[in-house]
Amino acid sequence: MTIRVMLVDDQVLLRTGFRMVLAAQPDMEVVAEAGDGVEALQELRATAVDVVLMDVRMPKLDGVEATRRICAQPDPPKVLILTTFDLDEYAFSGLKAGASGFMLKDVPPGDLLAAIRAVHSGDAVVAPSTTRRLLDRFAPMLPTGGGRPRHKELERLTEREREVMVLVAQGMSNGEIAARLVLSEATVKTHVGRILTKLGLRDRVQVVVLAYETGLVRAGGHG
């Protein structure tokens, strides 16, 4: 199955470089390109896309707002934010807007390809350690604890599911969580799936954001 990718970046040279890398893959095809968020939304109306590689700083409509609008559509493609800086407030806003993860623009080609495949599969957070560092930086700006009531839906989770949610929020992969809790990876995946369903979340990144917002996990990664 071919992963249909759209490149959204206002720098033509960068799009060209990404397109060359993706074109060499037997399971990927660049089906559309756009130089800003407005063009991206127009392209999506006419083209079926599985994964969007989204720059954040663009004219007309930035990547964060474009991501928000894309993710609000029925059955949207996955969005992977591309950022120049490791700890970028735009990347955090992109995750809040519904992106499935983010990568640095100077990421090695192999890592970018793995990220696209991971996002497409929906099984993993992209660069969880980087996501954790980003959230650690911005967690103090989020309402936690007494600042707002804990998410009511969290009460629907079992004790084990809450335990898994905390470890997901700390950036652990399913394999790492399985080792920590002495469970099989399949069992961890089942727990993660139930957490997503019960909380009405799209993917693991949203689990991480919610865990910080509700105070389930504090800056520094501790529940």
mmCIF file with all atom_site columns, C-alpha atoms in Angstrom:
data_model
loop_
_atom_site.group_PDB
_atom_site.id
_atom_site.type_symbol
_atom_site.label_atom_id
_atom_site.label_alt_id
_atom_site.label_comp_id
_atom_site.label_asym_id
_atom_site.label_entity_id
_atom_site.label_seq_id
_atom_site.pdbx_PDB_ins_code
_atom_site.Cartn_x
_atom_site.Cartn_y
_atom_site.Cartn_z
_atom_site.occupancy
_atom_site.B_iso_or_equiv
_atom_site.pdbx_formal_charge
_atom_site.auth_seq_id
_atom_site.auth_comp_id
_atom_site.auth_asym_id
_atom_site.auth_atom_id
_atom_site.pdbx_PDB_model_num
ATOM 1   C CA . MET A 1 1   ? 0.000   0.000  0.000  1.00 0.00 ? 1   MET A CA 1
ATOM 2   C CA . THR A 1 2   ? 1.437   3.346  -1.067 1.00 0.00 ? 2   THR A CA 1
ATOM 3   C CA . ILE A 1 3   ? 1.478   6.196  1.460  1.00 0.00 ? 3   ILE A CA 1
ATOM 4   C CA . ARG A 1 4   ? 0.234   9.347  -0.292 1.00 0.00 ? 4   ARG A CA 1
ATOM 5   C CA . VAL A 1 5   ? 2.157   12.361 1.018  1.00 0.00 ? 5   VAL A CA 1
ATOM 6   C CA . MET A 1 6   ? 1.593   16.096 0.646  1.00 0.00 ? 6   MET A CA 1
ATOM 7   C CA . LEU A 1 7   ? 4.496   18.526 1.200  1.00 0.00 ? 7   LEU A CA 1
ATOM 8   C CA . VAL A 1 8   ? 3.590   21.928 2.638  1.00 0.00 ? 8   VAL A CA 1
ATOM 9   C CA . ASP A 1 9   ? 6.480   24.404 2.900  1.00 0.00 ? 9   ASP A CA 1
ATOM 10  C CA . ASP A 1 10  ? 7.083   27.892 1.523  1.00 0.00 ? 10  ASP A CA 1
ATOM 11  C CA . GLN A 1 11  ? 10.687  26.992 0.596  1.00 0.00 ? 11  GLN A CA 1
ATOM 12  C CA . VAL A 1 12  ? 10.716  25.300 -2.806 1.00 0.00 ? 12  VAL A CA 1
ATOM 13  C CA . LEU A 1 13  ? 14.229  23.940 -2.262 1.00 0.00 ? 13  LEU A CA 1
ATOM 14  C CA . LEU A 1 14  ? 13.178  22.094 0.879  1.00 0.00 ? 14  LEU A CA 1
ATOM 15  C CA . ARG A 1 15  ? 10.133  20.617 -0.844 1.00 0.00 ? 15  ARG A CA 1
ATOM 16  C CA . THR A 1 16  ? 12.363  19.460 -3.693 1.00 0.00 ? 16  THR A CA 1
ATOM 17  C CA . GLY A 1 17  ? 14.739  17.754 -1.287 1.00 0.00 ? 17  GLY A CA 1
ATOM 18  C CA . PHE A 1 18  ? 11.940  15.994 0.570  1.00 0.00 ? 18  PHE A CA 1
ATOM 19  C CA . ARG A 1 19  ? 10.304  14.962 -2.705 1.00 0.00 ? 19  ARG A CA 1
ATOM 20  C CA . MET A 1 20  ? 13.538  13.348 -3.937 1.00 0.00 ? 20  MET A CA 1
ATOM 21  C CA . VAL A 1 21  ? 13.910  11.372 -0.703 1.00 0.00 ? 21  VAL A CA 1
ATOM 22  C CA . LEU A 1 22  ? 10.296  10.192 -0.746 1.00 0.00 ? 22  LEU A CA 1
ATOM 23  C CA . ALA A 1 23  ? 10.287  9.387  -4.476 1.00 0.00 ? 23  ALA A CA 1
ATOM 24  C CA . ALA A 1 24  ? 13.029  6.804  -3.910 1.00 0.00 ? 24  ALA A CA 1
ATOM 25  C CA . GLN A 1 25  ? 10.762  4.820  -1.570 1.00 0.00 ? 25  GLN A CA 1
ATOM 26  C CA . PRO A 1 26  ? 8.642   2.007  -3.037 1.00 0.00 ? 26  PRO A CA 1
ATOM 27  C CA . ASP A 1 27  ? 5.858   2.591  -0.496 1.00 0.00 ? 27  ASP A CA 1
ATOM 28  C CA . MET A 1 28  ? 5.579   6.400  -0.767 1.00 0.00 ? 28  MET A CA 1
ATOM 29  C CA . GLU A 1 29  ? 4.367   8.900  -3.341 1.00 0.00 ? 29  GLU A CA 1
ATOM 30  C CA . VAL A 1 30  ? 4.248   12.700 -3.217 1.00 0.00 ? 30  VAL A CA 1
ATOM 31  C CA . VAL A 1 31  ? 0.774   13.435 -4.561 1.00 0.00 ? 31  VAL A CA 1
ATOM 32  C CA . ALA A 1 32  ? 0.572   17.172 -3.820 1.00 0.00 ? 32  ALA A CA 1
ATOM 33  C CA . GLU A 1 33  ? 2.618   20.203 -2.766 1.00 0.00 ? 33  GLU A CA 1
ATOM 34  C CA . ALA A 1 34  ? 1.717   23.604 -1.345 1.00 0.00 ? 34  ALA A CA 1
ATOM 35  C CA . GLY A 1 35  ? 3.597   26.760 -0.394 1.00 0.00 ? 35  GLY A CA 1
ATOM 36  C CA . ASP A 1 36  ? 1.274   27.841 2.414  1.00 0.00 ? 36  ASP A CA 1
ATOM 37  C CA . GLY A 1 37  ? -1.714  26.727 4.462  1.00 0.00 ? 37  GLY A CA 1
ATOM 38  C CA . VAL A 1 38  ? -4.302  28.171 2.086  1.00 0.00 ? 38  VAL A CA 1
ATOM 39  C CA . GLU A 1 39  ? -2.865  26.222 -0.852 1.00 0.00 ? 39  GLU A CA 1
ATOM 40  C CA . ALA A 1 40  ? -2.692  23.101 1.318  1.00 0.00 ? 40  ALA A CA 1
ATOM 41  C CA . LEU A 1 41  ? -6.406  23.237 2.123  1.00 0.00 ? 41  LEU A CA 1
ATOM 42  C CA . GLN A 1 42  ? -7.205  23.786 -1.558 1.00 0.00 ? 42  GLN A CA 1
ATOM 43  C CA . GLU A 1 43  ? -5.066  20.811 -2.596 1.00 0.00 ? 43  GLU A CA 1
ATOM 44  C CA . LEU A 1 44  ? -6.727  18.563 -0.015 1.00 0.00 ? 44  LEU A CA 1
ATOM 45  C CA . ARG A 1 45  ? -10.136 19.264 -1.538 1.00 0.00 ? 45  ARG A CA 1
ATOM 46  C CA . ALA A 1 46  ? -8.965  17.769 -4.818 1.00 0.00 ? 46  ALA A CA 1
ATOM 47  C CA . THR A 1 47  ? -6.415  15.157 -3.751 1.00 0.00 ? 47  THR A CA 1
ATOM 48  C CA . ALA A 1 48  ? -6.552  12.101 -1.488 1.00 0.00 ? 48  ALA A CA 1
ATOM 49  C CA . VAL A 1 49  ? -3.681  12.346 1.009  1.00 0.00 ? 49  VAL A CA 1
ATOM 50  C CA . ASP A 1 50  ? -2.583  10.025 3.845  1.00 0.00 ? 50  ASP A CA 1
ATOM 51  C CA . VAL A 1 51  ? 0.162   12.096 5.505  1.00 0.00 ? 51  VAL A CA 1
ATOM 52  C CA . VAL A 1 52  ? 0.847   15.845 5.372  1.00 0.00 ? 52  VAL A CA 1
ATOM 53  C CA . LEU A 1 53  ? 4.374   17.112 6.056  1.00 0.00 ? 53  LEU A CA 1
ATOM 54  C CA . MET A 1 54  ? 3.548   20.567 7.429  1.00 0.00 ? 54  MET A CA 1
ATOM 55  C CA . ASP A 1 55  ? 5.886   23.515 7.904  1.00 0.00 ? 55  ASP A CA 1
ATOM 56  C CA . VAL A 1 56  ? 4.748   25.922 10.629 1.00 0.00 ? 56  VAL A CA 1
ATOM 57  C CA . ARG A 1 57  ? 6.042   29.331 9.600  1.00 0.00 ? 57  ARG A CA 1
ATOM 58  C CA . MET A 1 58  ? 4.431   30.251 6.294  1.00 0.00 ? 58  MET A CA 1
ATOM 59  C CA . PRO A 1 59  ? 2.701   33.287 4.746  1.00 0.00 ? 59  PRO A CA 1
ATOM 60  C CA . LYS A 1 60  ? -1.091  33.647 4.368  1.00 0.00 ? 60  LYS A CA 1
ATOM 61  C CA . LEU A 1 61  ? -1.988  30.775 6.696  1.00 0.00 ? 61  LEU A CA 1
ATOM 62  C CA . ASP A 1 62  ? 0.548   29.220 9.049  1.00 0.00 ? 62  ASP A CA 1
ATOM 63  C CA . GLY A 1 63  ? 0.959   25.506 9.626  1.00 0.00 ? 63  GLY A CA 1
ATOM 64  C CA . VAL A 1 64  ? -0.724  25.503 13.031 1.00 0.00 ? 64  VAL A CA 1
ATOM 65  C CA . GLU A 1 65  ? -3.998  26.957 11.802 1.00 0.00 ? 65  GLU A CA 1
ATOM 66  C CA . ALA A 1 66  ? -3.833  24.832 8.654  1.00 0.00 ? 66  ALA A CA 1
ATOM 67  C CA . THR A 1 67  ? -3.349  21.748 10.844 1.00 0.00 ? 67  THR A CA 1
ATOM 68  C CA . ARG A 1 68  ? -6.317  22.729 13.000 1.00 0.00 ? 68  ARG A CA 1
ATOM 69  C CA . ARG A 1 69  ? -8.552  23.084 9.945  1.00 0.00 ? 69  ARG A CA 1
ATOM 70  C CA . ILE A 1 70  ? -7.315  19.839 8.380  1.00 0.00 ? 70  ILE A CA 1
ATOM 71  C CA . CYS A 1 71  ? -7.826  17.830 11.582 1.00 0.00 ? 71  CYS A CA 1
ATOM 72  C CA . ALA A 1 72  ? -11.339 19.230 11.976 1.00 0.00 ? 72  ALA A CA 1
ATOM 73  C CA . GLN A 1 73  ? -12.374 17.614 8.689  1.00 0.00 ? 73  GLN A CA 1
ATOM 74  C CA . PRO A 1 74  ? -14.001 14.176 8.582  1.00 0.00 ? 74  PRO A CA 1
ATOM 75  C CA . ASP A 1 75  ? -11.451 11.367 8.174  1.00 0.00 ? 75  ASP A CA 1
ATOM 76  C CA . PRO A 1 76  ? -8.481  13.758 7.902  1.00 0.00 ? 76  PRO A CA 1
ATOM 77  C CA . PRO A 1 77  ? -4.963  12.787 6.841  1.00 0.00 ? 77  PRO A CA 1
ATOM 78  C CA . LYS A 1 78  ? -2.275  12.515 9.516  1.00 0.00 ? 78  LYS A CA 1
ATOM 79  C CA . VAL A 1 79  ? -0.216  15.684 9.973  1.00 0.00 ? 79  VAL A CA 1
ATOM 80  C CA . LEU A 1 80  ? 3.491   15.650 10.769 1.00 0.00 ? 80  LEU A CA 1
ATOM 81  C CA . ILE A 1 81  ? 4.814   19.063 11.789 1.00 0.00 ? 81  ILE A CA 1
ATOM 82  C CA . LEU A 1 82  ? 8.255   20.057 10.476 1.00 0.00 ? 82  LEU A CA 1
ATOM 83  C CA . THR A 1 83  ? 10.063  22.664 12.549 1.00 0.00 ? 83  THR A CA 1
ATOM 84  C CA . THR A 1 84  ? 13.467  24.348 12.415 1.00 0.00 ? 84  THR A CA 1
ATOM 85  C CA . PHE A 1 85  ? 13.909  24.467 16.174 1.00 0.00 ? 85  PHE A CA 1
ATOM 86  C CA . ASP A 1 86  ? 13.852  21.558 18.611 1.00 0.00 ? 86  ASP A CA 1
ATOM 87  C CA . LEU A 1 87  ? 11.820  23.380 21.248 1.00 0.00 ? 87  LEU A CA 1
ATOM 88  C CA . ASP A 1 88  ? 9.451   25.504 19.221 1.00 0.00 ? 88  ASP A CA 1
ATOM 89  C CA . GLU A 1 89  ? 6.195   26.893 20.588 1.00 0.00 ? 89  GLU A CA 1
ATOM 90  C CA . TYR A 1 90  ? 4.752   26.452 17.100 1.00 0.00 ? 90  TYR A CA 1
ATOM 91  C CA . ALA A 1 91  ? 5.335   22.718 17.305 1.00 0.00 ? 91  ALA A CA 1
ATOM 92  C CA . PHE A 1 92  ? 3.510   22.570 20.637 1.00 0.00 ? 92  PHE A CA 1
ATOM 93  C CA . SER A 1 93  ? 0.608   24.528 19.144 1.00 0.00 ? 93  SER A CA 1
ATOM 94  C CA . GLY A 1 94  ? 0.623   22.100 16.217 1.00 0.00 ? 94  GLY A CA 1
ATOM 95  C CA . LEU A 1 95  ? 0.284   19.122 18.552 1.00 0.00 ? 95  LEU A CA 1
ATOM 96  C CA . LYS A 1 96  ? -2.599  20.876 20.312 1.00 0.00 ? 96  LYS A CA 1
ATOM 97  C CA . ALA A 1 97  ? -4.191  21.494 16.914 1.00 0.00 ? 97  ALA A CA 1
ATOM 98  C CA . GLY A 1 98  ? -4.224  17.778 16.142 1.00 0.00 ? 98  GLY A CA 1
ATOM 99  C CA . ALA A 1 99  ? -0.872  16.948 14.564 1.00 0.00 ? 99  ALA A CA 1
ATOM 100 C CA . SER A 1 100 ? 0.330   13.397 15.156 1.00 0.00 ? 100 SER A CA 1
ATOM 101 C CA . GLY A 1 101 ? 3.880   14.502 15.932 1.00 0.00 ? 101 GLY A CA 1
ATOM 102 C CA . PHE A 1 102 ? 6.743   16.679 14.797 1.00 0.00 ? 102 PHE A CA 1
ATOM 103 C CA . MET A 1 103 ? 10.234  16.353 13.399 1.00 0.00 ? 103 MET A CA 1
ATOM 104 C CA . LEU A 1 104 ? 13.136  18.710 12.839 1.00 0.00 ? 104 LEU A CA 1
ATOM 105 C CA . LYS A 1 105 ? 13.711  19.801 9.250  1.00 0.00 ? 105 LYS A CA 1
ATOM 106 C CA . ASP A 1 106 ? 17.318  18.614 9.372  1.00 0.00 ? 106 ASP A CA 1
ATOM 107 C CA . VAL A 1 107 ? 16.299  15.110 10.457 1.00 0.00 ? 107 VAL A CA 1
ATOM 108 C CA . PRO A 1 108 ? 18.267  12.294 8.764  1.00 0.00 ? 108 PRO A CA 1
ATOM 109 C CA . PRO A 1 109 ? 16.298  10.932 5.769  1.00 0.00 ? 109 PRO A CA 1
ATOM 110 C CA . GLY A 1 110 ? 15.910  7.505  7.366  1.00 0.00 ? 110 GLY A CA 1
ATOM 111 C CA . ASP A 1 111 ? 14.339  9.022  10.472 1.00 0.00 ? 111 ASP A CA 1
ATOM 112 C CA . LEU A 1 112 ? 11.938  11.111 8.396  1.00 0.00 ? 112 LEU A CA 1
ATOM 113 C CA . LEU A 1 113 ? 10.807  8.060  6.420  1.00 0.00 ? 113 LEU A CA 1
ATOM 114 C CA . ALA A 1 114 ? 10.333  6.068  9.627  1.00 0.00 ? 114 ALA A CA 1
ATOM 115 C CA . ALA A 1 115 ? 8.321   8.953  11.075 1.00 0.00 ? 115 ALA A CA 1
ATOM 116 C CA . ILE A 1 116 ? 6.021   9.089  8.057  1.00 0.00 ? 116 ILE A CA 1
ATOM 117 C CA . ARG A 1 117 ? 5.411   5.347  8.280  1.00 0.00 ? 117 ARG A CA 1
ATOM 118 C CA . ALA A 1 118 ? 4.817   5.549  12.039 1.00 0.00 ? 118 ALA A CA 1
ATOM 119 C CA . VAL A 1 119 ? 2.351   8.410  11.719 1.00 0.00 ? 119 VAL A CA 1
ATOM 120 C CA . HIS A 1 120 ? 0.568   6.640  8.880  1.00 0.00 ? 120 HIS A CA 1
ATOM 121 C CA . SER A 1 121 ? 0.187   3.475  10.952 1.00 0.00 ? 121 SER A CA 1
ATOM 122 C CA . GLY A 1 122 ? -1.094  5.444  13.933 1.00 0.00 ? 122 GLY A CA 1
ATOM 123 C CA . ASP A 1 123 ? 0.815   3.147  16.274 1.00 0.00 ? 123 ASP A CA 1
ATOM 124 C CA . ALA A 1 124 ? 3.475   5.454  17.668 1.00 0.00 ? 124 ALA A CA 1
ATOM 125 C CA . VAL A 1 125 ? 4.272   8.982  18.710 1.00 0.00 ? 125 VAL A CA 1
ATOM 126 C CA . VAL A 1 126 ? 6.969   10.433 16.512 1.00 0.00 ? 126 VAL A CA 1
ATOM 127 C CA . ALA A 1 127 ? 10.174  11.215 18.424 1.00 0.00 ? 127 ALA A CA 1
ATOM 128 C CA . PRO A 1 128 ? 8.599   10.690 21.871 1.00 0.00 ? 128 PRO A CA 1
ATOM 129 C CA . SER A 1 129 ? 11.675  11.940 23.736 1.00 0.00 ? 129 SER A CA 1
ATOM 130 C CA . THR A 1 130 ? 11.566  15.198 21.785 1.00 0.00 ? 130 THR A CA 1
ATOM 131 C CA . THR A 1 131 ? 7.831   15.487 22.382 1.00 0.00 ? 131 THR A CA 1
ATOM 132 C CA . ARG A 1 132 ? 8.433   14.997 26.090 1.00 0.00 ? 132 ARG A CA 1
ATOM 133 C CA . ARG A 1 133 ? 11.098  17.725 26.183 1.00 0.00 ? 133 ARG A CA 1
ATOM 134 C CA . LEU A 1 134 ? 8.791   20.080 24.328 1.00 0.00 ? 134 LEU A CA 1
ATOM 135 C CA . LEU A 1 135 ? 5.938   19.452 26.753 1.00 0.00 ? 135 LEU A CA 1
ATOM 136 C CA . ASP A 1 136 ? 8.258   19.765 29.745 1.00 0.00 ? 136 ASP A CA 1
ATOM 137 C CA . ARG A 1 137 ? 9.137   23.232 28.511 1.00 0.00 ? 137 ARG A CA 1
ATOM 138 C CA . PHE A 1 138 ? 5.561   24.361 27.995 1.00 0.00 ? 138 PHE A CA 1
ATOM 139 C CA . ALA A 1 139 ? 3.827   22.432 30.786 1.00 0.00 ? 139 ALA A CA 1
ATOM 140 C CA . PRO A 1 140 ? 4.188   25.368 33.244 1.00 0.00 ? 140 PRO A CA 1
ATOM 141 C CA . MET A 1 141 ? 2.013   27.410 30.864 1.00 0.00 ? 141 MET A CA 1
ATOM 142 C CA . LEU A 1 142 ? -0.743  24.808 30.978 1.00 0.00 ? 142 LEU A CA 1
ATOM 143 C CA . PRO A 1 143 ? -3.505  24.779 33.594 1.00 0.00 ? 143 PRO A CA 1
ATOM 144 C CA . THR A 1 144 ? -2.901  21.913 36.003 1.00 0.00 ? 144 THR A CA 1
ATOM 145 C CA . GLY A 1 145 ? -4.109  20.637 39.336 1.00 0.00 ? 145 GLY A CA 1
ATOM 146 C CA . GLY A 1 146 ? -6.257  23.246 41.081 1.00 0.00 ? 146 GLY A CA 1
ATOM 147 C CA . GLY A 1 147 ? -6.136  25.478 38.020 1.00 0.00 ? 147 GLY A CA 1
ATOM 148 C CA . ARG A 1 148 ? -8.964  23.547 36.418 1.00 0.00 ? 148 ARG A CA 1
ATOM 149 C CA . PRO A 1 149 ? -10.936 20.397 37.235 1.00 0.00 ? 149 PRO A CA 1
ATOM 150 C CA . ARG A 1 150 ? -9.287  17.154 36.229 1.00 0.00 ? 150 ARG A CA 1
ATOM 151 C CA . HIS A 1 151 ? -10.716 15.783 33.014 1.00 0.00 ? 151 HIS A CA 1
ATOM 152 C CA . LYS A 1 152 ? -13.923 14.052 34.049 1.00 0.00 ? 152 LYS A CA 1
ATOM 153 C CA . GLU A 1 153 ? -13.356 11.233 31.581 1.00 0.00 ? 153 GLU A CA 1
ATOM 154 C CA . LEU A 1 154 ? -10.148 10.240 33.384 1.00 0.00 ? 154 LEU A CA 1
ATOM 155 C CA . GLU A 1 155 ? -12.391 8.739  36.048 1.00 0.00 ? 155 GLU A CA 1
ATOM 156 C CA . ARG A 1 156 ? -13.496 6.144  33.480 1.00 0.00 ? 156 ARG A CA 1
ATOM 157 C CA . LEU A 1 157 ? -9.986  4.729  33.215 1.00 0.00 ? 157 LEU A CA 1
ATOM 158 C CA . THR A 1 158 ? -8.988  1.690  35.230 1.00 0.00 ? 158 THR A CA 1
ATOM 159 C CA . GLU A 1 159 ? -5.978  1.981  37.539 1.00 0.00 ? 159 GLU A CA 1
ATOM 160 C CA . ARG A 1 160 ? -3.878  0.091  34.983 1.00 0.00 ? 160 ARG A CA 1
ATOM 161 C CA . GLU A 1 161 ? -5.017  2.357  32.142 1.00 0.00 ? 161 GLU A CA 1
ATOM 162 C CA . ARG A 1 162 ? -4.067  5.439  34.171 1.00 0.00 ? 162 ARG A CA 1
ATOM 163 C CA . GLU A 1 163 ? -0.679  3.855  34.821 1.00 0.00 ? 163 GLU A CA 1
ATOM 164 C CA . VAL A 1 164 ? -0.200  3.257  31.092 1.00 0.00 ? 164 VAL A CA 1
ATOM 165 C CA . MET A 1 165 ? -1.358  6.800  30.299 1.00 0.00 ? 165 MET A CA 1
ATOM 166 C CA . VAL A 1 166 ? 1.285   8.278  32.622 1.00 0.00 ? 166 VAL A CA 1
ATOM 167 C CA . LEU A 1 167 ? 4.022   6.243  30.920 1.00 0.00 ? 167 LEU A CA 1
ATOM 168 C CA . VAL A 1 168 ? 2.762   7.249  27.453 1.00 0.00 ? 168 VAL A CA 1
ATOM 169 C CA . ALA A 1 169 ? 2.926   10.870 28.628 1.00 0.00 ? 169 ALA A CA 1
ATOM 170 C CA . GLN A 1 170 ? 6.531   10.330 29.678 1.00 0.00 ? 170 GLN A CA 1
ATOM 171 C CA . GLY A 1 171 ? 7.326   9.489  26.047 1.00 0.00 ? 171 GLY A CA 1
ATOM 172 C CA . MET A 1 172 ? 7.680   5.730  26.429 1.00 0.00 ? 172 MET A CA 1
ATOM 173 C CA . SER A 1 173 ? 7.049   3.386  23.508 1.00 0.00 ? 173 SER A CA 1
ATOM 174 C CA . ASN A 1 174 ? 4.758   0.364  23.829 1.00 0.00 ? 174 ASN A CA 1
ATOM 175 C CA . GLY A 1 175 ? 7.832   -1.852 24.213 1.00 0.00 ? 175 GLY A CA 1
ATOM 176 C CA . GLU A 1 176 ? 9.254   0.288  27.019 1.00 0.00 ? 176 GLU A CA 1
ATOM 177 C CA . ILE A 1 177 ? 5.897   0.373  28.801 1.00 0.00 ? 177 ILE A CA 1
ATOM 178 C CA . ALA A 1 178 ? 5.593   -3.413 28.466 1.00 0.00 ? 178 ALA A CA 1
ATOM 179 C CA . ALA A 1 179 ? 9.026   -3.879 30.051 1.00 0.00 ? 179 ALA A CA 1
ATOM 180 C CA . ARG A 1 180 ? 8.247   -1.445 32.884 1.00 0.00 ? 180 ARG A CA 1
ATOM 181 C CA . LEU A 1 181 ? 4.889   -3.029 33.762 1.00 0.00 ? 181 LEU A CA 1
ATOM 182 C CA . VAL A 1 182 ? 5.897   -6.612 32.914 1.00 0.00 ? 182 VAL A CA 1
ATOM 183 C CA . LEU A 1 183 ? 3.175   -6.953 30.284 1.00 0.00 ? 183 LEU A CA 1
ATOM 184 C CA . SER A 1 184 ? 3.161   -8.092 26.677 1.00 0.00 ? 184 SER A CA 1
ATOM 185 C CA . GLU A 1 185 ? 3.381   -5.405 23.998 1.00 0.00 ? 185 GLU A CA 1
ATOM 186 C CA . ALA A 1 186 ? 0.008   -6.565 22.656 1.00 0.00 ? 186 ALA A CA 1
ATOM 187 C CA . THR A 1 187 ? -1.571  -5.958 26.066 1.00 0.00 ? 187 THR A CA 1
ATOM 188 C CA . VAL A 1 188 ? -0.071  -2.462 26.251 1.00 0.00 ? 188 VAL A CA 1
ATOM 189 C CA . LYS A 1 189 ? -1.392  -1.695 22.775 1.00 0.00 ? 189 LYS A CA 1
ATOM 190 C CA . THR A 1 190 ? -4.853  -2.827 23.905 1.00 0.00 ? 190 THR A CA 1
ATOM 191 C CA . HIS A 1 191 ? -4.663  -0.548 26.959 1.00 0.00 ? 191 HIS A CA 1
ATOM 192 C CA . VAL A 1 192 ? -3.595  2.405  24.798 1.00 0.00 ? 192 VAL A CA 1
ATOM 193 C CA . GLY A 1 193 ? -6.481  1.719  22.410 1.00 0.00 ? 193 GLY A CA 1
ATOM 194 C CA . ARG A 1 194 ? -8.966  1.701  25.308 1.00 0.00 ? 194 ARG A CA 1
ATOM 195 C CA . ILE A 1 195 ? -7.526  4.963  26.653 1.00 0.00 ? 195 ILE A CA 1
ATOM 196 C CA . LEU A 1 196 ? -7.979  6.616  23.241 1.00 0.00 ? 196 LEU A CA 1
ATOM 197 C CA . THR A 1 197 ? -11.554 5.325  22.970 1.00 0.00 ? 197 THR A CA 1
ATOM 198 C CA . LYS A 1 198 ? -12.624 6.267  26.499 1.00 0.00 ? 198 LYS A CA 1
ATOM 199 C CA . LEU A 1 199 ? -11.130 9.761  26.283 1.00 0.00 ? 199 LEU A CA 1
ATOM 200 C CA . GLY A 1 200 ? -12.190 10.402 22.682 1.00 0.00 ? 200 GLY A CA 1
ATOM 201 C CA . LEU A 1 201 ? -8.600  11.104 21.590 1.00 0.00 ? 201 LEU A CA 1
ATOM 202 C CA . ARG A 1 202 ? -7.107  10.708 18.135 1.00 0.00 ? 202 ARG A CA 1
ATOM 203 C CA . ASP A 1 203 ? -3.653  9.394  18.982 1.00 0.00 ? 203 ASP A CA 1
ATOM 204 C CA . ARG A 1 204 ? -0.889  9.096  21.556 1.00 0.00 ? 204 ARG A CA 1
ATOM 205 C CA . VAL A 1 205 ? 0.201   12.713 21.162 1.00 0.00 ? 205 VAL A CA 1
ATOM 206 C CA . GLN A 1 206 ? -3.214  13.856 22.348 1.00 0.00 ? 206 GLN A CA 1
ATOM 207 C CA . VAL A 1 207 ? -2.863  11.500 25.324 1.00 0.00 ? 207 VAL A CA 1
ATOM 208 C CA . VAL A 1 208 ? 0.389   13.270 26.233 1.00 0.00 ? 208 VAL A CA 1
ATOM 209 C CA . VAL A 1 209 ? -1.141  16.753 25.934 1.00 0.00 ? 209 VAL A CA 1
ATOM 210 C CA . LEU A 1 210 ? -4.197  15.790 28.011 1.00 0.00 ? 210 LEU A CA 1
ATOM 211 C CA . ALA A 1 211 ? -2.047  14.177 30.713 1.00 0.00 ? 211 ALA A CA 1
ATOM 212 C CA . TYR A 1 212 ? -0.206  17.462 31.160 1.00 0.00 ? 212 TYR A CA 1
ATOM 213 C CA . GLU A 1 213 ? -3.312  19.643 30.945 1.00 0.00 ? 213 GLU A CA 1
ATOM 214 C CA . THR A 1 214 ? -5.127  17.690 33.645 1.00 0.00 ? 214 THR A CA 1
ATOM 215 C CA . GLY A 1 215 ? -2.150  17.491 35.961 1.00 0.00 ? 215 GLY A CA 1
ATOM 216 C CA . LEU A 1 216 ? -1.926  13.695 35.643 1.00 0.00 ? 216 LEU A CA 1
ATOM 217 C CA . VAL A 1 217 ? 1.700   14.305 34.687 1.00 0.00 ? 217 VAL A CA 1
ATOM 218 C CA . ARG A 1 218 ? 3.748   17.311 35.796 1.00 0.00 ? 218 ARG A CA 1
ATOM 219 C CA . ALA A 1 219 ? 6.629   19.033 34.056 1.00 0.00 ? 219 ALA A CA 1
ATOM 220 C CA . GLY A 1 220 ? 9.602   16.748 34.400 1.00 0.00 ? 220 GLY A CA 1
ATOM 221 C CA . GLY A 1 221 ? 7.518   13.742 33.397 1.00 0.00 ? 221 GLY A CA 1
ATOM 222 C CA . HIS A 1 222 ? 6.355   12.539 36.804 1.00 0.00 ? 222 HIS A CA 1
ATOM 223 C CA . GLY A 1 223 ? 2.804   11.551 37.567 1.00 0.00 ? 223 GLY A CA 1
#
